[in-house]
Amino acid sequence: MGDVPEELKYTEEHEWVRVEGDEVSIGITDFAQNALTEVVWVELPETDIEVSAMESFASVESVKSVSEIYAPVPGTITEVNHSLEDSPEQINEDPYGSGWICKIKVGPDLDMSGLLDAGSYSKLIGE
Amino acid sequence: MSTVFDFNGASGSGWSQPDSNFQNPDAVPESLRRKRLPGWPRASEPELVRHYTLLSQKTFGIDTGFYPLGSCTMKHNPRVNERIVQLPGIDRIHPLQDSSQVQGLLAIYYEMQEMLAICSGMDAVTLQPVAGAQGEFTAIRCIQEYHRSRGDDHRDKVIVPDSAHGTNPASASMCGYQIIEIPSASDGRLDIDALRAAVGDDTAAMMITNPSTMGLFETNIAEASKIVHEAGGQMYYDGANFNAIIGKTDPGRMGFDAVHYNLHKTFSQPHGGGGPGSGPIGVKDHLSEFLPTPIASRRESQEGEPNGVGDGFYYFWQDVGDNSIGKVQQWNGNAGAVVRAWAFYRRYGRDLERMSEHAVLSSNYLRHKIMNPEPDVAAKINCMPSEGSEASLVMHEFTLSMSPVKEVNGVTGKDVAKRLLDYGYMSPTLYFPQIVPECLMIEPTETESKEVLDKFAADFHAVLSEDPEILTTAPHTTPVKRVDEVWAARNLILRHPGIEED
């Protein structure tokens, strides 16, 4: 049902998290984009705003439905993938690559224990 | 001819206007003046009649075929409604006419308010909101003012289950509330433990549809009301599915404080594409002082007063008072919709209860018929959908999941829905509620005959037996074939292509 890269962390709401130093990149999983079907619009957050864990801060819209995107970890949004505004299909074509949504700067004592590893996420989506 | 603007006959045909008597052209700044005449259609009367007749032949409605559109109660519109609403005393009056001249309409409003209050177990009703979602907004505003009047301003959260109509969180959000979404339990019903964990002294209200959009009656509803009330919150009933319970039970008995009705659903009349609707709300006594103003009222006729409808009462608009949230609509509701609904209810009378019974029976019958094909039919079906809910009985609508079909041959719920158009049906509700993957939601309503339901089930099985290629490219026989929805959503065209910018 979906590709689940080993090196990423996941939420039960189908976001993925890639840790890169003191920043994390966030997107939605292959399973999520497949369930949504073709994405037609992405509502992106502003940069420099603070988000708390599991706060809804963006949304992804397909012809089928609109889905909220939740912050997997607390922090400050540093960068947003503006190329999604013109080509939201990147979320379908490359959910773990060019379809990334934003980057969040996190504190040094980041607690990732609430996130799922690839094995647990695979189990969640019934792989 | 695709649109009426394509008619371009002799100049001046199709419309007439008086000559301009505008004396001072300089009064309008140059930059705001038109550079050319508007591109009005120029059609003769027969051309215009043919244009709209052809359009009406290309559309689809419940008068042309079966309409299994769940969650929406798109039911048959009894023609008696139209006779009543076209009476001169109803359709040739003006909202600003004095009450003494519109006693008949006011009496209808009053009776409708009373009837809705009785059906729902509420104490006061306003007919002002003109759509279900506006009713939601109105009721949540009343609840907000109620909390404020008690110094409970800090209550800033509204709880909705994940099976809710999208308008519920939207209406609460418009009132400034934060939304707490709670997941459904594994049987598709309200998760009472999740509710218990979600309530607190910041709970303003809970909004819930019962039966839910899964077509399930919330068996824990009294317990849910108790939990929300003990936390100090108010219970709001979304009446979209009132069709399933009317006369059997009522929201008041379930513990609700406020409710909206969709007159255009439960009580028939044409709607769709955004109107015309009517979304009255009913509330318990403690919320009635906050209702929009005015509401229809009556007193005993006095000596010498015109006795309008002959029942000894004089009907008038009653101001709700200083605590009213104000008006939510310019006039006093969508009168045409109210009168049609009143005619419908008057035609049924006490048999409204049988209407609900038949709606639920039709739904369960069709669900059973679709899910249990005869062996010779089953042998031809490529793959069967699964039930959207495990419940043995549903209410007035039911859900199916096309996931098993998608996995086997790539045919989605959308493909099945599109193919049903070729068989002469409106599509069922697609991809809602979202908690059922590849969801089709079907609501036959009470008025369809057993023969229509049997035929629909047989045609549904025929669709499931067809070459997947036929489904993924459907529809094939409609005036408009498969549209590229993704392209349309990504490339919005918001201006008529024939109108050039000056």
Short mmCIF file of N, CA, C and O in Angstrom, two decimals, chain B residues 144 147-148 152-159 172-173 175-180 200-205:
data_model
loop_
_atom_site.label_atom_id
_atom_site.label_comp_id
_atom_site.label_asym_id
_atom_site.label_seq_id
_atom_site.Cartn_x
_atom_site.Cartn_y
_atom_site.Cartn_z
N GLN B 144 -23.08 30.47 22.45
CA GLN B 144 -21.98 31.35 22.84
C GLN B 144 -22.49 32.49 23.74
O GLN B 144 -21.91 32.79 24.78
N HIS B 147 -23.34 31.20 27.23
CA HIS B 147 -22.15 31.06 28.10
C HIS B 147 -21.69 32.44 28.58
O HIS B 147 -21.36 32.63 29.75
N ARG B 148 -21.69 33.42 27.67
CA ARG B 148 -21.25 34.77 28.04
C ARG B 148 -22.14 35.36 29.12
O ARG B 148 -21.67 36.02 30.03
N ASP B 152 -19.23 32.69 31.51
CA ASP B 152 -18.45 31.51 31.11
C ASP B 152 -17.68 31.75 29.80
O ASP B 152 -17.59 30.87 28.97
N ASP B 153 -17.13 32.95 29.65
CA ASP B 153 -16.46 33.32 28.40
C ASP B 153 -15.28 32.43 28.06
O ASP B 153 -14.86 32.35 26.92
N HIS B 154 -14.72 31.80 29.10
CA HIS B 154 -13.50 31.01 28.87
C HIS B 154 -13.77 29.72 28.11
O HIS B 154 -12.83 29.06 27.68
N ARG B 155 -15.01 29.34 27.96
CA ARG B 155 -15.30 28.10 27.22
C ARG B 155 -15.05 28.35 25.74
O ARG B 155 -15.81 29.05 25.08
N ASP B 156 -13.98 27.77 25.21
CA ASP B 156 -13.58 28.12 23.84
C ASP B 156 -13.41 26.89 22.93
O ASP B 156 -12.80 26.97 21.88
N LYS B 157 -13.96 25.74 23.37
CA LYS B 157 -13.77 24.54 22.55
C LYS B 157 -15.10 23.86 22.21
O LYS B 157 -16.01 23.78 23.05
N VAL B 158 -15.19 23.43 20.96
CA VAL B 158 -16.37 22.69 20.52
C VAL B 158 -15.91 21.30 20.05
O VAL B 158 -14.95 21.18 19.29
N ILE B 159 -16.59 20.28 20.56
CA ILE B 159 -16.21 18.90 20.25
C ILE B 159 -17.06 18.37 19.09
O ILE B 159 -18.29 18.53 19.10
N ALA B 172 -18.65 26.26 13.92
CA ALA B 172 -18.11 26.57 15.24
C ALA B 172 -16.87 27.45 15.10
O ALA B 172 -16.66 28.38 15.88
N SER B 173 -16.08 27.17 14.08
CA SER B 173 -14.88 27.95 13.83
C SER B 173 -15.24 29.40 13.48
O SER B 173 -14.56 30.35 13.90
N CYS B 175 -17.58 31.02 14.65
CA CYS B 175 -17.94 31.69 15.91
C CYS B 175 -16.70 31.91 16.77
O CYS B 175 -16.80 32.42 17.90
N GLY B 176 -15.54 31.49 16.29
CA GLY B 176 -14.30 31.72 17.03
C GLY B 176 -13.88 30.56 17.92
O GLY B 176 -12.96 30.69 18.72
N TYR B 177 -14.58 29.44 17.79
CA TYR B 177 -14.24 28.30 18.65
C TYR B 177 -13.11 27.45 18.07
O TYR B 177 -12.94 27.37 16.86
N GLN B 178 -12.40 26.81 18.98
CA GLN B 178 -11.41 25.81 18.61
C GLN B 178 -12.12 24.47 18.52
O GLN B 178 -13.00 24.18 19.33
N ILE B 179 -11.73 23.65 17.56
CA ILE B 179 -12.42 22.38 17.34
C ILE B 179 -11.61 21.23 17.92
O ILE B 179 -10.41 21.12 17.70
N ILE B 180 -12.29 20.40 18.69
CA ILE B 180 -11.67 19.16 19.17
C ILE B 180 -12.36 18.01 18.45
O ILE B 180 -13.56 17.80 18.62
N GLY B 200 -14.09 19.25 29.32
CA GLY B 200 -13.43 19.94 30.43
C GLY B 200 -14.13 21.25 30.68
O GLY B 200 -15.20 21.51 30.10
N ASP B 201 -13.57 22.09 31.56
CA ASP B 201 -14.26 23.35 31.84
C ASP B 201 -14.06 24.38 30.72
O ASP B 201 -14.53 25.50 30.81
N ASP B 202 -13.37 23.94 29.64
CA ASP B 202 -13.28 24.80 28.45
C ASP B 202 -14.25 24.35 27.35
O ASP B 202 -14.28 24.91 26.26
N THR B 203 -15.07 23.33 27.63
CA THR B 203 -16.01 22.83 26.62
C THR B 203 -17.21 23.77 26.50
O THR B 203 -17.93 24.00 27.47
N ALA B 204 -17.42 24.31 25.30
CA ALA B 204 -18.60 25.15 25.07
C ALA B 204 -19.76 24.30 24.60
O ALA B 204 -20.90 24.49 25.03
N ALA B 205 -19.49 23.35 23.70
CA ALA B 205 -20.57 22.54 23.14
C ALA B 205 -20.02 21.31 22.47
O ALA B 205 -18.84 21.22 22.17
#
